[in-house]
Amino acid sequence: MQIPAPFDYARATGVDDAIALLERHGPESRVIAGGHSLLPMMKLRLARPEWLIDINNLYELDFITVEDDQVRVGALTRHAALLDSADIARLLPIITDAEHVIADPVVRNRGTIGGSLCQADPAEDLSTVCDVLGAIAVARGPGGERTLTMEEFHVGPYETALAPNELLCELRFPLRARTSSAYEKVERRVGDWAVVAAGAAATLASDGTIADAAVGVTAVNLDGTVPGIDDLVAGRPPGEDLFAEAGALAAEACDPVADQRGPVDYKRHLADELTRRALRRACARAAGSQEG
Ligand SMILES: Cc1cc2nc3c(=O)[nH]c(=O)nc-3n(C[C@H](O)[C@H](O)[C@H](O)COP(=O)(O)OP(=O)(O)OC[C@H]3O[C@@H](n4cnc5c(N)ncnc54)[C@H](O)[C@@H]3O)c2cc1C
């Protein structure tokens, strides 16, 4: 049986208390949210924190708030709450698409958006979603609050820009008129991690051409969004030729590795095909959008 190395445990009573506990117990302490990534790593002894700081009582970090120009999502918001949210489905449907295919109900009932982003697993779906949506991360530490773009937040695989005594508190998703988004994923079986997935967001101009767009691809070694997509699509009408060009660009930009989920050529093919599908659906949704 796999059991973690010994650790101590403290349950934080608020954000300031969590930060104080992280300060007091030093860099060998780790926040635990849903525990669906951290506990398996501890059982495999890939992580050996000396202290676990439990943030599950920080209800102030569990919220979905719609404002005029943005949607704010607390870091402790569970996957299940995102999946169930009518506001998210209406305004940021790429999140709903992704949540349908993240793990299973057991994981979704406990796992959090903050834990997903902080784990920074390259196969994790919500990082791509946040990249594509241009999300802003709000972190708090002993020095106060700071905001980071996704480019600043993601440092590399399993690594973020958060200091050991900082807490991810919130994600902010900008809202724009005539904009929508979609996510497409291929998995080997229901609930599995992506073989490859792609997310797209598109904003349409009043004449129906694409004003701008972003595409991100999951599990194929591509950080951030696919470079060059915006230049490719800007000013052009949505259509199959354009989606094919975007798919080819995504396939070229990624750098898949062969593993138990498939060979390199297959993954590159999926990056191409899923990019086409995601961009096609994002444009169709933007055209039908009632948001301005
Ligand atoms: C069987 C299984 C299948 C899965 N399939 C998928 C999948 O298909 N797609 C997918 O995207 N994910 C998948 N996951 C991962 C799942 O989404 C996890 O919920 C998520 O990765 C981590 O969220 P958590 O709240 O459980 O984080 P935890 O495990 O509690 O924490 C993860 C890391 O983030 C840190 N952390 C957590 N919250 C904060 C915070 N607010 N501030 C600072 N640091 C923080 C922790 O210290 C730890 O280092 C799967 C997990 C399992 C177990």
Coordinates of C-alpha atoms and ligand atoms in Angstrom, one line a residue:
M1 CA 0.0 0.0 0.0
Q2 CA 1.3 3.5 -0.9
I3 CA 1.3 5.9 2.1
P4 CA 2.7 9.4 2.2
A5 CA 5.8 10.4 4.3
P6 CA 4.8 11.8 7.7
F7 CA 3.5 15.4 7.7
D8 CA 1.8 17.9 10.1
Y9 CA -1.5 19.5 9.3
A10 CA -3.2 22.8 10.0
R11 CA -6.6 24.0 8.9
A12 CA -6.6 27.7 7.9
T13 CA -9.5 29.8 9.1
G14 CA -9.2 32.6 6.5
V15 CA -6.9 33.8 3.7
D16 CA -4.7 35.9 6.1
D17 CA -4.4 32.8 8.4
A18 CA -3.4 30.6 5.5
I19 CA -0.7 33.0 4.5
A20 CA 0.5 33.3 8.1
L21 CA 0.6 29.5 8.4
L22 CA 2.6 29.2 5.1
E23 CA 5.0 31.9 6.5
R24 CA 5.4 30.2 9.9
H25 CA 6.0 26.7 8.5
G26 CA 8.3 27.7 5.6
P27 CA 8.9 26.4 2.1
E28 CA 8.3 22.8 3.1
S29 CA 4.6 23.6 3.7
R30 CA 2.0 23.1 1.0
V31 CA -1.6 24.2 0.6
I32 CA -4.1 21.5 0.1
A33 CA -7.4 22.2 -1.7
G34 CA -9.2 19.3 -3.3
G35 CA -6.2 17.0 -2.8
H36 CA -6.8 15.2 -6.0
S37 CA -3.4 16.0 -7.4
L38 CA -1.3 16.6 -4.2
L39 CA -2.4 13.4 -2.3
P40 CA -1.5 11.0 -5.2
M41 CA 1.9 12.7 -5.5
M42 CA 2.4 12.4 -1.7
K43 CA 1.5 8.7 -1.9
L44 CA 4.0 8.2 -4.6
R45 CA 6.5 10.2 -2.5
L46 CA 6.9 12.6 -5.5
A47 CA 5.9 15.3 -3.0
R48 CA 6.9 15.2 0.7
P49 CA 5.6 18.4 2.4
E50 CA 6.3 18.7 6.1
W51 CA 3.1 20.7 6.7
L52 CA -0.3 20.6 4.9
I53 CA -2.2 23.9 5.1
D54 CA -5.8 23.0 4.5
I55 CA -7.8 25.8 2.8
N56 CA -11.1 24.0 2.5
N57 CA -12.7 26.3 5.1
L58 CA -11.9 29.4 3.1
Y59 CA -15.4 29.8 1.8
E60 CA -14.6 33.4 0.7
L61 CA -12.5 31.8 -2.1
D62 CA -15.5 29.7 -3.4
F63 CA -17.5 32.0 -5.7
I64 CA -18.5 32.8 -9.3
T65 CA -19.4 36.5 -9.7
V66 CA -20.5 38.1 -13.0
E67 CA -19.6 41.8 -13.4
D68 CA -20.1 44.1 -16.3
D69 CA -16.8 43.4 -17.9
Q70 CA -15.5 40.2 -16.3
V71 CA -16.4 37.0 -14.5
R72 CA -14.5 36.4 -11.2
V73 CA -14.0 32.8 -10.0
G74 CA -12.6 32.0 -6.6
A75 CA -9.7 29.7 -6.5
L76 CA -11.5 27.2 -4.2
T77 CA -14.4 26.9 -6.7
R78 CA -14.9 23.1 -7.4
H79 CA -15.0 21.7 -10.9
A80 CA -18.6 20.6 -10.2
A81 CA -19.7 24.2 -9.5
L82 CA -18.2 25.4 -12.7
L83 CA -19.9 22.6 -14.6
D84 CA -23.3 23.5 -13.0
S85 CA -23.1 27.2 -13.5
A86 CA -25.5 28.7 -16.0
D87 CA -23.6 32.0 -16.0
I88 CA -20.4 30.1 -17.0
A89 CA -22.2 28.1 -19.7
R90 CA -23.6 31.4 -21.2
L91 CA -20.6 33.6 -20.9
L92 CA -17.6 31.3 -21.0
P93 CA -18.8 28.1 -22.6
I94 CA -15.2 26.8 -23.1
I95 CA -15.1 26.2 -19.3
T96 CA -18.3 24.2 -19.4
D97 CA -17.0 22.2 -22.4
A98 CA -13.8 21.4 -20.5
E99 CA -15.5 20.6 -17.2
H100 CA -17.7 17.9 -19.0
V101 CA -14.5 16.0 -19.8
I102 CA -12.3 16.6 -16.7
A103 CA -12.0 13.4 -14.8
D104 CA -15.2 12.0 -13.2
P105 CA -17.8 13.2 -10.7
V106 CA -15.8 12.1 -7.7
V107 CA -12.8 14.2 -8.8
R108 CA -15.0 17.1 -9.9
N109 CA -16.8 17.3 -6.6
R110 CA -13.5 18.1 -4.7
G111 CA -11.0 19.3 -7.2
T112 CA -10.7 23.1 -7.6
I113 CA -9.8 25.5 -10.3
G114 CA -7.0 26.9 -8.1
G115 CA -5.5 23.5 -7.5
S116 CA -5.7 22.7 -11.2
L117 CA -3.8 25.8 -12.2
C118 CA -1.3 25.6 -9.3
Q119 CA -0.5 21.9 -10.2
A120 CA 0.4 23.2 -13.7
D121 CA 0.3 19.7 -15.2
P122 CA 0.9 20.1 -19.0
A123 CA -2.0 17.7 -19.6
E124 CA -4.4 19.7 -17.4
D125 CA -7.3 21.2 -19.2
L126 CA -8.1 24.5 -17.3
S127 CA -4.6 26.0 -18.0
T128 CA -5.3 25.9 -21.7
V129 CA -8.8 27.3 -21.1
C130 CA -7.4 30.2 -19.0
D131 CA -4.7 30.9 -21.6
V132 CA -7.2 31.1 -24.4
L133 CA -9.6 33.4 -22.3
G134 CA -6.7 35.7 -21.3
A135 CA -7.5 35.1 -17.6
I136 CA -5.8 37.1 -14.9
A137 CA -4.6 35.3 -11.7
V138 CA -5.0 37.2 -8.4
A139 CA -2.5 36.0 -5.7
R140 CA -2.0 37.1 -2.1
G141 CA 1.0 36.8 0.1
P142 CA 2.5 38.6 3.1
G143 CA 3.3 41.6 0.9
G144 CA -0.4 42.0 -0.2
E145 CA -2.2 41.2 -3.5
R146 CA -0.7 41.0 -7.0
T147 CA -2.1 40.1 -10.4
L148 CA -0.5 38.0 -13.0
T149 CA -1.3 37.2 -16.7
M150 CA -1.3 33.5 -17.5
E151 CA 2.0 34.0 -19.3
E152 CA 3.5 35.3 -16.1
F153 CA 1.7 32.7 -13.9
H154 CA 2.9 29.6 -15.8
V155 CA 6.6 29.2 -15.5
G156 CA 6.9 25.6 -16.8
P157 CA 5.6 22.1 -16.2
Y158 CA 4.5 21.7 -12.6
E159 CA 5.9 25.2 -11.8
T160 CA 4.1 28.5 -11.3
A161 CA 5.3 32.0 -10.4
L162 CA 3.7 31.8 -7.0
A163 CA 6.1 32.2 -4.0
P164 CA 5.9 29.4 -1.4
N165 CA 4.0 31.8 1.0
E166 CA 1.5 33.0 -1.6
L167 CA -2.0 31.8 -2.2
L168 CA -3.8 31.8 -5.5
C169 CA -7.1 33.5 -4.6
E170 CA -9.0 34.3 -7.8
L171 CA -9.2 34.1 -11.6
R172 CA -10.6 37.0 -13.6
F173 CA -12.0 36.3 -17.0
P174 CA -12.5 39.4 -19.2
L175 CA -15.9 39.6 -21.1
R176 CA -16.1 41.1 -24.6
A177 CA -19.0 41.6 -26.9
R178 CA -19.6 39.2 -29.8
T179 CA -17.0 36.8 -28.3
S180 CA -17.3 33.1 -27.5
S181 CA -15.2 30.0 -27.0
A182 CA -15.1 26.2 -27.2
Y183 CA -13.0 23.2 -26.1
E184 CA -12.5 19.9 -27.8
K185 CA -10.8 16.9 -26.3
V186 CA -9.9 13.4 -27.2
E187 CA -9.4 11.0 -24.3
R188 CA -8.8 7.2 -24.4
R189 CA -11.7 6.5 -22.2
V190 CA -14.3 8.7 -20.3
G191 CA -12.6 10.5 -17.4
D192 CA -9.0 10.1 -18.7
W193 CA -6.5 12.9 -19.2
A194 CA -6.3 14.4 -22.7
V195 CA -4.5 12.6 -25.5
V196 CA -4.8 16.0 -27.0
A197 CA -7.3 18.9 -26.6
A198 CA -7.7 22.3 -28.1
G199 CA -9.5 25.4 -27.0
A200 CA -10.4 28.5 -29.0
A201 CA -11.9 31.9 -28.3
A202 CA -13.1 34.2 -31.1
T203 CA -14.4 37.8 -31.3
L204 CA -16.4 38.8 -34.4
A205 CA -16.5 42.3 -35.8
S206 CA -19.9 43.8 -36.7
D207 CA -19.4 42.7 -40.4
G208 CA -19.1 39.1 -39.3
T209 CA -15.3 38.9 -39.9
I210 CA -13.0 37.7 -37.1
A211 CA -11.7 40.6 -35.1
D212 CA -9.3 38.4 -33.1
A213 CA -8.9 34.9 -31.8
A214 CA -6.8 32.7 -29.6
V215 CA -6.1 29.0 -29.7
G216 CA -4.4 26.8 -27.1
V217 CA -3.5 23.1 -27.3
T218 CA -3.3 20.7 -24.3
A219 CA -0.8 17.8 -23.7
V220 CA 1.5 18.5 -26.6
N221 CA 4.2 20.6 -25.1
L222 CA 3.0 24.0 -26.1
D223 CA 3.1 26.8 -23.5
G224 CA 0.4 29.5 -23.8
T225 CA -1.5 30.1 -26.9
V226 CA -0.5 29.1 -30.5
P227 CA 1.6 32.0 -31.9
G228 CA 0.4 33.6 -35.1
I229 CA -3.3 32.7 -34.8
D230 CA -4.4 36.3 -34.4
D231 CA -2.5 37.5 -37.5
L232 CA -3.8 34.6 -39.5
V233 CA -7.5 35.2 -38.7
A234 CA -7.8 39.0 -38.2
G235 CA -10.2 40.6 -40.7
R236 CA -11.1 37.3 -42.4
P237 CA -14.6 35.7 -42.4
P238 CA -15.0 32.4 -40.5
G239 CA -14.8 29.4 -42.9
E240 CA -13.4 26.0 -43.5
D241 CA -10.3 27.2 -45.3
L242 CA -9.4 29.5 -42.5
F243 CA -10.1 26.8 -39.8
A244 CA -7.8 24.4 -41.8
E245 CA -5.0 27.0 -41.9
A246 CA -5.4 27.5 -38.1
G247 CA -5.3 23.7 -37.5
A248 CA -2.1 23.4 -39.6
L249 CA -0.5 26.3 -37.6
A250 CA -1.4 24.6 -34.3
A251 CA -0.1 21.2 -35.4
E252 CA 3.2 22.9 -36.5
A253 CA 3.5 24.8 -33.2
C254 CA 3.2 21.8 -30.9
D255 CA 5.9 19.3 -30.0
P256 CA 4.2 16.1 -28.9
V257 CA 6.0 13.1 -27.5
A258 CA 5.1 9.5 -28.2
D259 CA 3.7 7.7 -25.1
Q260 CA 1.0 5.3 -24.0
R261 CA -1.6 7.7 -25.4
G262 CA -0.3 7.6 -28.9
P263 CA 2.4 8.3 -31.4
V264 CA 3.6 11.8 -32.4
D265 CA 1.9 11.9 -35.8
Y266 CA -1.4 10.9 -34.3
K267 CA -1.2 13.7 -31.7
R268 CA -0.2 16.2 -34.3
H269 CA -3.2 15.2 -36.4
L270 CA -5.4 15.6 -33.3
A271 CA -4.0 19.1 -32.6
D272 CA -4.9 20.1 -36.2
E273 CA -8.4 18.5 -36.2
L274 CA -9.4 19.7 -32.7
T275 CA -8.2 23.2 -33.4
R276 CA -10.4 23.3 -36.5
R277 CA -13.4 22.1 -34.4
A278 CA -12.8 24.4 -31.5
L279 CA -12.4 27.5 -33.7
R280 CA -15.4 26.5 -35.8
R281 CA -17.6 26.2 -32.7
A282 CA -16.2 29.3 -31.0
C283 CA -17.0 31.4 -34.2
A284 CA -20.5 29.9 -34.5
R285 CA -21.2 30.6 -30.9
A286 CA -19.9 34.2 -31.2
A287 CA -22.2 34.7 -34.2
G288 CA -25.2 33.6 -32.2
S289 CA -24.0 35.5 -29.0
Q290 CA -26.6 37.8 -27.4
E291 CA -23.9 39.6 -25.4
G292 CA -23.8 42.8 -27.4
Ligands
LIG1 C1 -8.3 10.2 -11.5 C2 -8.1 11.6 -11.8 C3 -8.4 12.1 -13.1 C4 -8.1 13.4 -13.5 N1 -8.4 13.8 -14.7 C5 -8.2 15.1 -15.1 C6 -8.5 15.6 -16.4 O1 -8.9 14.8 -17.3 N2 -8.2 16.9 -16.7 C7 -7.7 17.7 -15.7 O2 -7.5 18.9 -16.1 N3 -7.5 17.3 -14.5 C8 -7.7 16.1 -14.1 N4 -7.4 15.6 -12.9 C9 -6.9 16.6 -11.9 C10 -8.0 17.3 -11.1 O3 -8.5 18.3 -12.0 C11 -7.5 18.0 -9.8 O4 -8.6 18.4 -9.1 C12 -6.7 19.2 -10.0 O5 -5.6 19.0 -10.8 C13 -6.1 19.7 -8.7 O6 -7.1 20.3 -7.9 P1 -7.2 20.1 -6.3 O7 -8.1 21.2 -5.8 O8 -7.5 18.7 -6.0 O9 -5.6 20.5 -5.9 P2 -4.7 19.9 -4.8 O10 -4.4 18.5 -5.1 O11 -5.2 20.2 -3.5 O12 -3.4 20.8 -5.0 C14 -2.7 20.7 -6.2 C15 -1.5 21.7 -6.1 O13 -1.9 23.0 -6.1 C16 -1.5 23.7 -4.9 N5 -2.7 24.6 -4.5 C17 -4.0 24.2 -4.5 N6 -4.8 25.3 -4.3 C18 -3.9 26.3 -4.2 C19 -4.1 27.8 -4.0 N7 -5.4 28.3 -3.9 N8 -3.0 28.6 -3.9 C20 -1.8 28.0 -4.0 N9 -1.5 26.7 -4.2 C21 -2.6 25.9 -4.3 C22 -1.2 22.6 -3.9 O14 -0.3 23.0 -2.9 C23 -0.7 21.5 -4.8 O15 0.7 21.8 -5.1 C24 -7.6 14.3 -12.5 C25 -7.4 13.9 -11.2 C26 -7.6 12.5 -10.9 C27 -7.3 12.1 -9.5

